[in-house]
XYZ file of C-alpha atoms in Angstrom:
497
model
C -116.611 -213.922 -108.161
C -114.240 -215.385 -105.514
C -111.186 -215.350 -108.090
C -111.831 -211.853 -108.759
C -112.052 -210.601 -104.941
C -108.985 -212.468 -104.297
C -107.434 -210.871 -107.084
C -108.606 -207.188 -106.197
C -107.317 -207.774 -102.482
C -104.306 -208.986 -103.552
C -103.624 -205.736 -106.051
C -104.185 -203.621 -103.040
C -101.811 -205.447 -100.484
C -99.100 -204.621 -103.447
C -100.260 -201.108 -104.277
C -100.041 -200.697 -100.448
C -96.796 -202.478 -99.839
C -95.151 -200.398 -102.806
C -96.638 -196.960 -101.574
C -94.925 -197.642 -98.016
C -91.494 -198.331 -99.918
C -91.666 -195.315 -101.945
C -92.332 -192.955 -98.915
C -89.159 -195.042 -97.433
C -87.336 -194.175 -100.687
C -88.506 -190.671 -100.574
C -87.593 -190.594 -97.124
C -84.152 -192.110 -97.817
C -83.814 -189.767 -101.008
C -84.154 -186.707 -98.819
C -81.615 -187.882 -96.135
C -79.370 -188.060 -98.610
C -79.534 -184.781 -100.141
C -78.977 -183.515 -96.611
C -75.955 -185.071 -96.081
C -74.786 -183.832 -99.620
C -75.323 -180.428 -99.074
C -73.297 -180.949 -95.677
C -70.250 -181.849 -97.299
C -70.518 -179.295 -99.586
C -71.681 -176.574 -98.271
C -70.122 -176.434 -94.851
C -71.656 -172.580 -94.271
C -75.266 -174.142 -95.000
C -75.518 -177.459 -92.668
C -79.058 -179.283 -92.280
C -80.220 -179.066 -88.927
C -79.752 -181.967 -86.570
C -82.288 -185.221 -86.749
C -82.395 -184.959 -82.919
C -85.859 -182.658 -83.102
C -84.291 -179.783 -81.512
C -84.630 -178.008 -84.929
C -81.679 -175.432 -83.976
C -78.827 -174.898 -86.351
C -75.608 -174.913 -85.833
C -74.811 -173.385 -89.540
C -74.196 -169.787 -90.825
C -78.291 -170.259 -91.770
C -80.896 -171.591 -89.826
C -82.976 -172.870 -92.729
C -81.570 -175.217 -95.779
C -80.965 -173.534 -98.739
C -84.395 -175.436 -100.604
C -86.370 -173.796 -97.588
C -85.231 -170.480 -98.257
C -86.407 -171.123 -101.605
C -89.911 -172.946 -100.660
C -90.946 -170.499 -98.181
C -89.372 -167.526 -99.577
C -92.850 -166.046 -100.854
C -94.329 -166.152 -97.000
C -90.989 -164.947 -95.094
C -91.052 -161.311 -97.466
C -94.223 -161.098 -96.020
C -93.516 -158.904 -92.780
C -96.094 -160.548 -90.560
C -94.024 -163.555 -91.074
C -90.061 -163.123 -92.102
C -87.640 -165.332 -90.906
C -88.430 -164.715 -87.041
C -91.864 -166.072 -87.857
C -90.497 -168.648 -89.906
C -88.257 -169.945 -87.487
C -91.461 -170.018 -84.892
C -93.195 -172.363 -87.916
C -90.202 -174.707 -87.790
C -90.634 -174.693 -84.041
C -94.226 -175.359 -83.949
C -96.052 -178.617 -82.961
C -99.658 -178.635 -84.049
C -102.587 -181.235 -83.801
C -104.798 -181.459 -85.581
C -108.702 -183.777 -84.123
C -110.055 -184.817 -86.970
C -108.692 -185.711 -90.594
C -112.211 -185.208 -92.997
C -113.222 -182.159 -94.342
C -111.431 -179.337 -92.203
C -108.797 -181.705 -90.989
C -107.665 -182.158 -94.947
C -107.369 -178.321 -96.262
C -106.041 -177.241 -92.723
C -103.364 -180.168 -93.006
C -102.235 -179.058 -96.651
C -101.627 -175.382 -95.446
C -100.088 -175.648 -92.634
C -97.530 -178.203 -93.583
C -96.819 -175.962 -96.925
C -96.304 -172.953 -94.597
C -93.235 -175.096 -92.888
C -94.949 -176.266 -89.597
C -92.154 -178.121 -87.917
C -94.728 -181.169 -86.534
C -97.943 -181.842 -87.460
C -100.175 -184.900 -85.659
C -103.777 -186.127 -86.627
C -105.884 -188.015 -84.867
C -108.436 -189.770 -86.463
C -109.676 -193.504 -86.026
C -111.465 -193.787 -89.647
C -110.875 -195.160 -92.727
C -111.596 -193.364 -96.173
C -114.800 -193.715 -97.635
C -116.103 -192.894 -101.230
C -118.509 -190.260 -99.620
C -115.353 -188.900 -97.931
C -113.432 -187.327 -101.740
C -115.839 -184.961 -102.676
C -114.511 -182.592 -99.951
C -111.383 -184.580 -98.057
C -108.963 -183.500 -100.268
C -105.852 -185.366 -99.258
C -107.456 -188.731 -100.533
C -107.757 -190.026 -103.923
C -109.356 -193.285 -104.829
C -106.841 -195.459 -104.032
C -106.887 -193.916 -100.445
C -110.477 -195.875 -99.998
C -110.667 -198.406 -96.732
C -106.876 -197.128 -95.737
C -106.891 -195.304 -92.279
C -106.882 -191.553 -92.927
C -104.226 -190.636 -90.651
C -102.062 -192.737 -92.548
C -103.453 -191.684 -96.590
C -103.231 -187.740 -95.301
C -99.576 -188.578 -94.136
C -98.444 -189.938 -97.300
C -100.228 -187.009 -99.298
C -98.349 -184.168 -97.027
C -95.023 -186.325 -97.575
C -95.653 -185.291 -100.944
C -96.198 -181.555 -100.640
C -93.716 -181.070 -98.134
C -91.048 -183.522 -96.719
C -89.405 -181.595 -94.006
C -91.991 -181.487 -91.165
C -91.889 -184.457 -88.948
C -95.721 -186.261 -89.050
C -97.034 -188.131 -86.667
C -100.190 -190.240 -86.624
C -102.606 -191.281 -84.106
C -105.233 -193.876 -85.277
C -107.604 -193.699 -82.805
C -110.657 -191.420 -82.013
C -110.300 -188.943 -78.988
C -111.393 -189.927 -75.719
C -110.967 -188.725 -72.392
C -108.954 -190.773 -70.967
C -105.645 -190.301 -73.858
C -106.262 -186.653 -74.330
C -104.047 -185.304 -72.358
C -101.425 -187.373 -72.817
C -101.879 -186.605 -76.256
C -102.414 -182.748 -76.102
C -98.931 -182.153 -74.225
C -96.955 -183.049 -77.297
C -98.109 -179.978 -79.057
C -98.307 -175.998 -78.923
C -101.971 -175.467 -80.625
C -104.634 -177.708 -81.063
C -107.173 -177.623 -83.767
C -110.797 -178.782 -83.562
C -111.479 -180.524 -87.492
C -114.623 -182.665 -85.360
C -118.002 -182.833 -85.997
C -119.833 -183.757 -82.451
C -120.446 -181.419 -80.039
C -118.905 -183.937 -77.039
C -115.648 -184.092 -78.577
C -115.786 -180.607 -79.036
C -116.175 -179.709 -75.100
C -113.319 -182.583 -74.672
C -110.645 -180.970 -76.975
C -111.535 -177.280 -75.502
C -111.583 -178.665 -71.804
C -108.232 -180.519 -72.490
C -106.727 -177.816 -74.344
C -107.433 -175.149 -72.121
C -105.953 -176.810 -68.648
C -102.778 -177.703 -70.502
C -102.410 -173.924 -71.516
C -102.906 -174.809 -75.448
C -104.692 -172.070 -77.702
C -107.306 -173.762 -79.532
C -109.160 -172.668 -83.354
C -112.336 -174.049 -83.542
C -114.067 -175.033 -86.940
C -117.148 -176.332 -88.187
C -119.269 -176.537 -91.344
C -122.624 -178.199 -92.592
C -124.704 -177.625 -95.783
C -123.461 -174.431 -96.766
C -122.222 -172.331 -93.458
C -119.399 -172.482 -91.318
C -118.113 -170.958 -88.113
C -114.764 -170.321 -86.667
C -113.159 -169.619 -83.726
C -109.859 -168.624 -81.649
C -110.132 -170.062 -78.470
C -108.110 -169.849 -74.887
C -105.946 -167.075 -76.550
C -104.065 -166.265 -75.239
C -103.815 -169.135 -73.093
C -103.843 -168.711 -69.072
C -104.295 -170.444 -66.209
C -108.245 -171.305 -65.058
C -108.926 -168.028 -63.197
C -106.607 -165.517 -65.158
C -109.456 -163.392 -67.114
C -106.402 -161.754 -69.194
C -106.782 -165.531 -71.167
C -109.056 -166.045 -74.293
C -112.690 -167.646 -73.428
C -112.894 -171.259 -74.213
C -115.878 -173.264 -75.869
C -117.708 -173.323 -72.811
C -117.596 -169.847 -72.417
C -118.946 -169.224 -76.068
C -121.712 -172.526 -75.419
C -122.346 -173.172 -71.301
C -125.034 -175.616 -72.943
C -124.801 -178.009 -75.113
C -127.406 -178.223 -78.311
C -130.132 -180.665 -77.765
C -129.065 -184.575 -78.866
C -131.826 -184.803 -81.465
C -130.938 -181.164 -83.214
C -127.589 -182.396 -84.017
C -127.559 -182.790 -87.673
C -124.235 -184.624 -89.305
C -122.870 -184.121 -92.628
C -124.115 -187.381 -93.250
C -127.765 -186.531 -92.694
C -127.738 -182.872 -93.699
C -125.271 -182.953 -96.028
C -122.313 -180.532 -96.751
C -121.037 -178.488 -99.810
C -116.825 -179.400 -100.652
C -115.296 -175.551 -101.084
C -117.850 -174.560 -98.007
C -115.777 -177.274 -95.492
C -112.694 -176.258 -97.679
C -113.188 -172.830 -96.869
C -113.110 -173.819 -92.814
C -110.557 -175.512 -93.075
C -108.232 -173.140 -94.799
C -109.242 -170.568 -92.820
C -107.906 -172.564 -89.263
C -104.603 -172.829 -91.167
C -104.551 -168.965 -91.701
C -105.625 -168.394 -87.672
C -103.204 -171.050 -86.588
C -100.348 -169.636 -88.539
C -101.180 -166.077 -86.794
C -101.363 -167.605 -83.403
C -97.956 -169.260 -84.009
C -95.781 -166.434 -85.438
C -97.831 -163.228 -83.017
C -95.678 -162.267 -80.752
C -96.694 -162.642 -77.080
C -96.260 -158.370 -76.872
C -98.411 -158.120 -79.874
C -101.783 -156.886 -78.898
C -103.916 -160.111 -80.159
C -107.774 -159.434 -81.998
C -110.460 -159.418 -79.472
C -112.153 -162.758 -79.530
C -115.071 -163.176 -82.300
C -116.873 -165.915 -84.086
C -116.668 -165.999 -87.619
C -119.723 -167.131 -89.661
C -119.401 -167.930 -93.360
C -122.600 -168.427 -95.629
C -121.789 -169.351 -99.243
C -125.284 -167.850 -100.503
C -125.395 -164.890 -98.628
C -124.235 -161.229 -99.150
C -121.978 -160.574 -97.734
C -120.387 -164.644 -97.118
C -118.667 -164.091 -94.093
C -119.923 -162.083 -90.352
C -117.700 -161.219 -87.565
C -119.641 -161.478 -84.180
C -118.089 -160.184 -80.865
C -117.466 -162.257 -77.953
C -117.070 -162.162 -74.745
C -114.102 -162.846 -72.597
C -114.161 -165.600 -69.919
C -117.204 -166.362 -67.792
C -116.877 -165.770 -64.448
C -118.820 -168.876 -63.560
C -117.229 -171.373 -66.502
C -116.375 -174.574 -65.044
C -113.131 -175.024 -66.990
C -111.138 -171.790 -66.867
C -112.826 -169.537 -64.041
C -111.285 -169.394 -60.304
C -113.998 -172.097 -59.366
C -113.432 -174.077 -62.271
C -114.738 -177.740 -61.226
C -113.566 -179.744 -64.477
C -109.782 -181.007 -63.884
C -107.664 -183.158 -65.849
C -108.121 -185.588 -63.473
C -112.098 -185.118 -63.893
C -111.602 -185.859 -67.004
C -109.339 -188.643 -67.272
C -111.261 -190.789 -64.752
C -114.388 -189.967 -66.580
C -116.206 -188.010 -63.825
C -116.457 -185.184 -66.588
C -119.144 -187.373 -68.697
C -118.987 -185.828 -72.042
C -121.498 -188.261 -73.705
C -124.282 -187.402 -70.978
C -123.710 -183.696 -71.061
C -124.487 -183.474 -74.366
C -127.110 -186.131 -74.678
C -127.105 -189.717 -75.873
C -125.524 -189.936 -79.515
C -127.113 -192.817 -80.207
C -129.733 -193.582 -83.080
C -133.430 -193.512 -81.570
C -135.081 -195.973 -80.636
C -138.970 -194.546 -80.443
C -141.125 -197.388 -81.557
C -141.968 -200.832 -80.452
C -140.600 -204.003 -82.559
C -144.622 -204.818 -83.698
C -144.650 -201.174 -85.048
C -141.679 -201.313 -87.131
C -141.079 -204.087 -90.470
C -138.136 -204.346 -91.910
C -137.792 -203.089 -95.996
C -138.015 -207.280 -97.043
C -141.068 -208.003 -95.267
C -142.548 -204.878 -96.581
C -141.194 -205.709 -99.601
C -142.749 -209.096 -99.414
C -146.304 -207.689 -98.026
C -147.084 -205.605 -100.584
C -145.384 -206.959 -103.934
C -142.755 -204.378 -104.831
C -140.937 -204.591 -107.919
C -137.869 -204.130 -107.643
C -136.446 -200.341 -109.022
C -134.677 -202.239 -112.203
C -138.011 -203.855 -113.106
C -138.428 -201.121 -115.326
C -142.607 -202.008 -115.299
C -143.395 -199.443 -112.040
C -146.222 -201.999 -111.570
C -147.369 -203.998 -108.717
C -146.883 -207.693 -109.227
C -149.351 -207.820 -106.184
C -150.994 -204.901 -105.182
C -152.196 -204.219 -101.413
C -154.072 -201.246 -100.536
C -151.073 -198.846 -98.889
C -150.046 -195.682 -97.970
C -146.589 -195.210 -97.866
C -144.605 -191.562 -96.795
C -141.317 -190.444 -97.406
C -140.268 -188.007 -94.672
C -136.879 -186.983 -96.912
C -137.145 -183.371 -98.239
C -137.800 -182.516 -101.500
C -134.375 -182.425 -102.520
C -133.632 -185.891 -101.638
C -137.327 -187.386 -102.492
C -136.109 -185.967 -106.205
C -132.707 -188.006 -105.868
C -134.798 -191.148 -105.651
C -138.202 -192.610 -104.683
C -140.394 -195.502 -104.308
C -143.177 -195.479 -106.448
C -146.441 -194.385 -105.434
C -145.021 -192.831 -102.249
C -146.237 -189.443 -100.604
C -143.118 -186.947 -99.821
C -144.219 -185.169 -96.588
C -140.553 -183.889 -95.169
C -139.978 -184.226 -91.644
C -139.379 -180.451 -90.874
C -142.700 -180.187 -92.133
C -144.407 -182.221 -89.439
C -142.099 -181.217 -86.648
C -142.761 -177.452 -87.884
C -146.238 -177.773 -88.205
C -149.462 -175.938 -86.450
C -152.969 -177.490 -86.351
C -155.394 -176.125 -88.486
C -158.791 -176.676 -88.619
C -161.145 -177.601 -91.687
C -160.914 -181.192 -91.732
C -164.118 -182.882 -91.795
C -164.586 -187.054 -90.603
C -166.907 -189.390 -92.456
C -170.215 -187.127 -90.784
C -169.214 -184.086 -92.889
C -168.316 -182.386 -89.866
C -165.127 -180.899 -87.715
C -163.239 -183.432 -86.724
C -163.149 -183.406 -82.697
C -159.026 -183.132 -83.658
C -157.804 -180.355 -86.016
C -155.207 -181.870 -88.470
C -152.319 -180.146 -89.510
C -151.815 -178.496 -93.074
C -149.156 -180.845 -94.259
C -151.439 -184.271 -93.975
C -153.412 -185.013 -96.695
C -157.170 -185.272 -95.777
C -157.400 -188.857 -97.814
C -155.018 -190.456 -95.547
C -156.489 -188.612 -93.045
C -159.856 -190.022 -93.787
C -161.948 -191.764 -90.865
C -163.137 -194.515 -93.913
C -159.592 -195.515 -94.896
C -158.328 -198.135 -92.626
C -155.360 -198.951 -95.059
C -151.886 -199.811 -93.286
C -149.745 -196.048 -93.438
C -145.599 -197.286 -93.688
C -143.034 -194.506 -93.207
C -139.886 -194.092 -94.867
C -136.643 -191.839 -94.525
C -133.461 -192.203 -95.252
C -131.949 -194.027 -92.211
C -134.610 -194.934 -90.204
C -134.472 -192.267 -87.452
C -137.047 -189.199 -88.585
C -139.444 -191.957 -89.540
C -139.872 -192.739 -86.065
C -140.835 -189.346 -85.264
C -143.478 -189.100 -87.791
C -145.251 -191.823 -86.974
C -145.213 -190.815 -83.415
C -147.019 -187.713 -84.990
C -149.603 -189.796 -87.013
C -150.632 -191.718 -83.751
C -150.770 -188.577 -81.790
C -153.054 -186.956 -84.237
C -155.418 -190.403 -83.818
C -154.666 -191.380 -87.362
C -154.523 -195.032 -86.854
C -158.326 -194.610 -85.397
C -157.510 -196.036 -81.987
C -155.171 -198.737 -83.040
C -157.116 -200.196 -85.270
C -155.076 -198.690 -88.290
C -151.520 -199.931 -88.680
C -149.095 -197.356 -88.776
C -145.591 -197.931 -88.687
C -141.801 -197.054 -89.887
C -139.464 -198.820 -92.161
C -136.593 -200.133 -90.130
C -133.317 -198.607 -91.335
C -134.682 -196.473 -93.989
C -133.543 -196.472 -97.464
C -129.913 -197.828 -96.623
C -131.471 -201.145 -95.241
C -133.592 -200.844 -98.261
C -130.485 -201.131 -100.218
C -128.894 -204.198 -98.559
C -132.098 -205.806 -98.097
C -134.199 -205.431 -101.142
C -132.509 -203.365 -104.243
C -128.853 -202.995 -104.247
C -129.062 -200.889 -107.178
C -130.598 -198.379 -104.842
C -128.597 -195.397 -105.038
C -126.432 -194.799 -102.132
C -125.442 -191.270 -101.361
């Protein structure tokens, strides 16, 4: 097993090594022709290397841009004035997954002069079903880098520029002033108050994106962009959200899962409102600000909601704004605290928690390619799986009870449950628990499962509160980790998803 390891790291230091030296060749390649079509073509020179972007030719553009952004420039939102503003143009882009990916692709076809990313990740498997710049070779390579190579590709004439590191306050600015329009491709809500703080005090119009299951929502922020205290400029994020969403309602695409053309969709669409930012004309009358929501299953898909301009009272771009650059560079703007602690939970005590081996151990699991979906020891259990139905149906232990965890969190007493006497319990029970675990004769140990480890918490929090383990005298805890320390710890066959 060792050879082989050695041997697959070894492949990928080469494929790696070789894929640098052909973007160098490319790179080379493309030089090259540039200098060719100097010397022959003295009415058509390349612009200069310098990054001034200005020509000092009969034509502004090289002849194979004419030709590979001809279709856009006949458009007469864009034509060569607008085209010329896309050379110009330095945009960021926070994020290189899901949006960051589609909006990438499109802006550096439309001729974007510099694009930057900022991401601190590496590809995952999880990541290709909807990251479209990666490909299987891209997995455990930093994204910033795989996208880069991939929009080489599609388009060598912008200059790209990569930042492998995630956003935080204290590089943002820094960061932001290299560029004309930011764009939001995150997924937490305290990076998203960072970027739109940042963006707005350095005068940088922002789009805003986001997407989980199968919505999305989109944005043009601080456009036009003006000074805190101007209410001609566009509202910013605080404007739109003065409060941030609690910290346990935050659901990630990890946990809640996301469709591929649904993210897509997002992310194409910030291409399409950046390029309109970047070619409008500052005497153009802009749209009125509005959030855009997008639902794949719905009729219609997409909803155009109003909003308002600046708050009067926003702390970033009102006259008595109190969030600063410096505020946030010293970290007196805490971003993590004002939108709660993104941590995992951590509800239960360590005697009310086992780990999946021990319960493995306890009660005499097989394991899931046993194939005989028999006890080698059986122990008289309950165990719950607080997944929905959707994932209890991608896999399951045998035996369990699905109960999902919106269900309990949702849930209303009722009454009708009866206790060993035959008669109302002094505690009405909730619809969604079974009255045979709820039974004041069963003193059987209850074990909770979910996929991570965090919702299971929560239940059993419920069960206790609903005096389910009879005092204490009933056991009735979670499995640490969930289902993905079930995998490492007990069946590595376990699908992972």
């Amino acid at each position: 097993m060792g050879n082989i390891e050695e041997t697959c790291s070894s492949l990928r230091a080469q494929i790696a090594a070789t894929e640098a030296q052909l973007a160098n060749l490319k790179r080379d390649l493309l030089n090259a022709e540039r200098a060719a079509a100097a010397d022959s073509e003295s009415a058509d020179t390349a612009r200069p290397t310098d990054g001034s972007k200005q020509s000092t030719g009969r034509w502004p553009l090289l002849q194979e841009e004419y030709r590979r952004y001809g279709r856009q420039m006949i458009i007469p939102q864009i034509g060569l004035e607008g085209q010329l503003k896309l050379h110009a143009a330095k945009a960021l882009l926070v994020g290189a997954g899901g949006l960051g990916c589609p909006a990438a692709q499109y802006l550096a076809g439309a001729g974007v002069g510099t694009i930057g990313l900022i991401d601190g990740d590496t590809v995952e498997i999880s990541n290709l079903h909807r990251q479209v710049l990666y490909r299987g070779r891209s997995v455990g390579k930093y994204k910033v880098d795989s996208a880069i190579e991939s929009l080489r590709e599609l388009n060598p004439h912008p200059e790209y520029i990569a930042h492998r590191t995630h956003l935080v306050p204290g590089e943002a600015a820094t960061i932001f002033e290299q560029y004309d329009i930011i764009l939001d491709c995150t997924d937490n809500p305290a990076t998203r108050y960072l970027i739109s703080d940042t963006a707005v005090l350095l005068g940088k119009p922002l789009v805003s994106a986001s997407a989980l299951r199968t919505e999305g929502q989109l944005m043009v922020l601080n456009n036009p962009p003006r000074e805190p205290g101007n209410p001609e400029g566009g509202p910013c994020y605080r404007c739109v959200f003065p409060k941030p969403p609690p910290a346990d309602s935050v659901v990630s695409c990890a946990d809640g899962g996301i469709l591929g053309p649904v993210v897509g969709t997002m992310g194409v669409m910030q291409a399409l409102e950046a390029i309109k930012v970047i070619t409008t004309s500052s005497n153009v009358d802009r749209d009125p600000p509005s959030l855009l929501i997008f639902s794949a299953y719905s009729t219609p898909q997409f909803r155009s909601i109003k909003l308002r301009s600046r708050r009067p009272n926003c702390v970033v771009c009102s006259a008595n704004a109190t969030v600063t650059l410096d505020t946030i560079a010293s970290g007196s703007t805490d971003y993590v605290f004002f939108c709660g602690s993104t941590n995992s939970p951590s509800l239960l005590r360590p005697d009310e928690r086992v780990s999946p081996r021990e319960y493995h151990e306890n009660h005499g699991l097989p394991m899931s390619n046993a194939g005989s979906g028999v006890y080698a020891e059986e122990k008289p259990h309950t165990i719950i799986d607080v997944r929905d139905k959707t994932q209890f149906g991608i896999c399951s232990l045998d035996n369990s009870v699905n109960i999902p965890i919106s269900s309990i969190l949702a849930s209303v007493p009722t009454a009708g449950v009866q206790n060993s006497q035959g008669h109302d319990a002094d505690e009405q029970l909730p619809s969604w628990l079974p009255p045979d675990i709820a039974s004041a004769e069963r003193n059987d140990p209850i074990y909770v499962v979910c996929r991570l480890g965090n919702d299971s918490q929560l239940a059993v929090q419920k069960l206790k509160d609903l005096g389910i383990d009879h005092n204490g005298e009933r056991f009735i805890g979670d499995i640490r980790g969930g289902f993905h320390a079930w995998r490492e710890q007990v069946d590595p066959e376990w699908p992972q998803y």
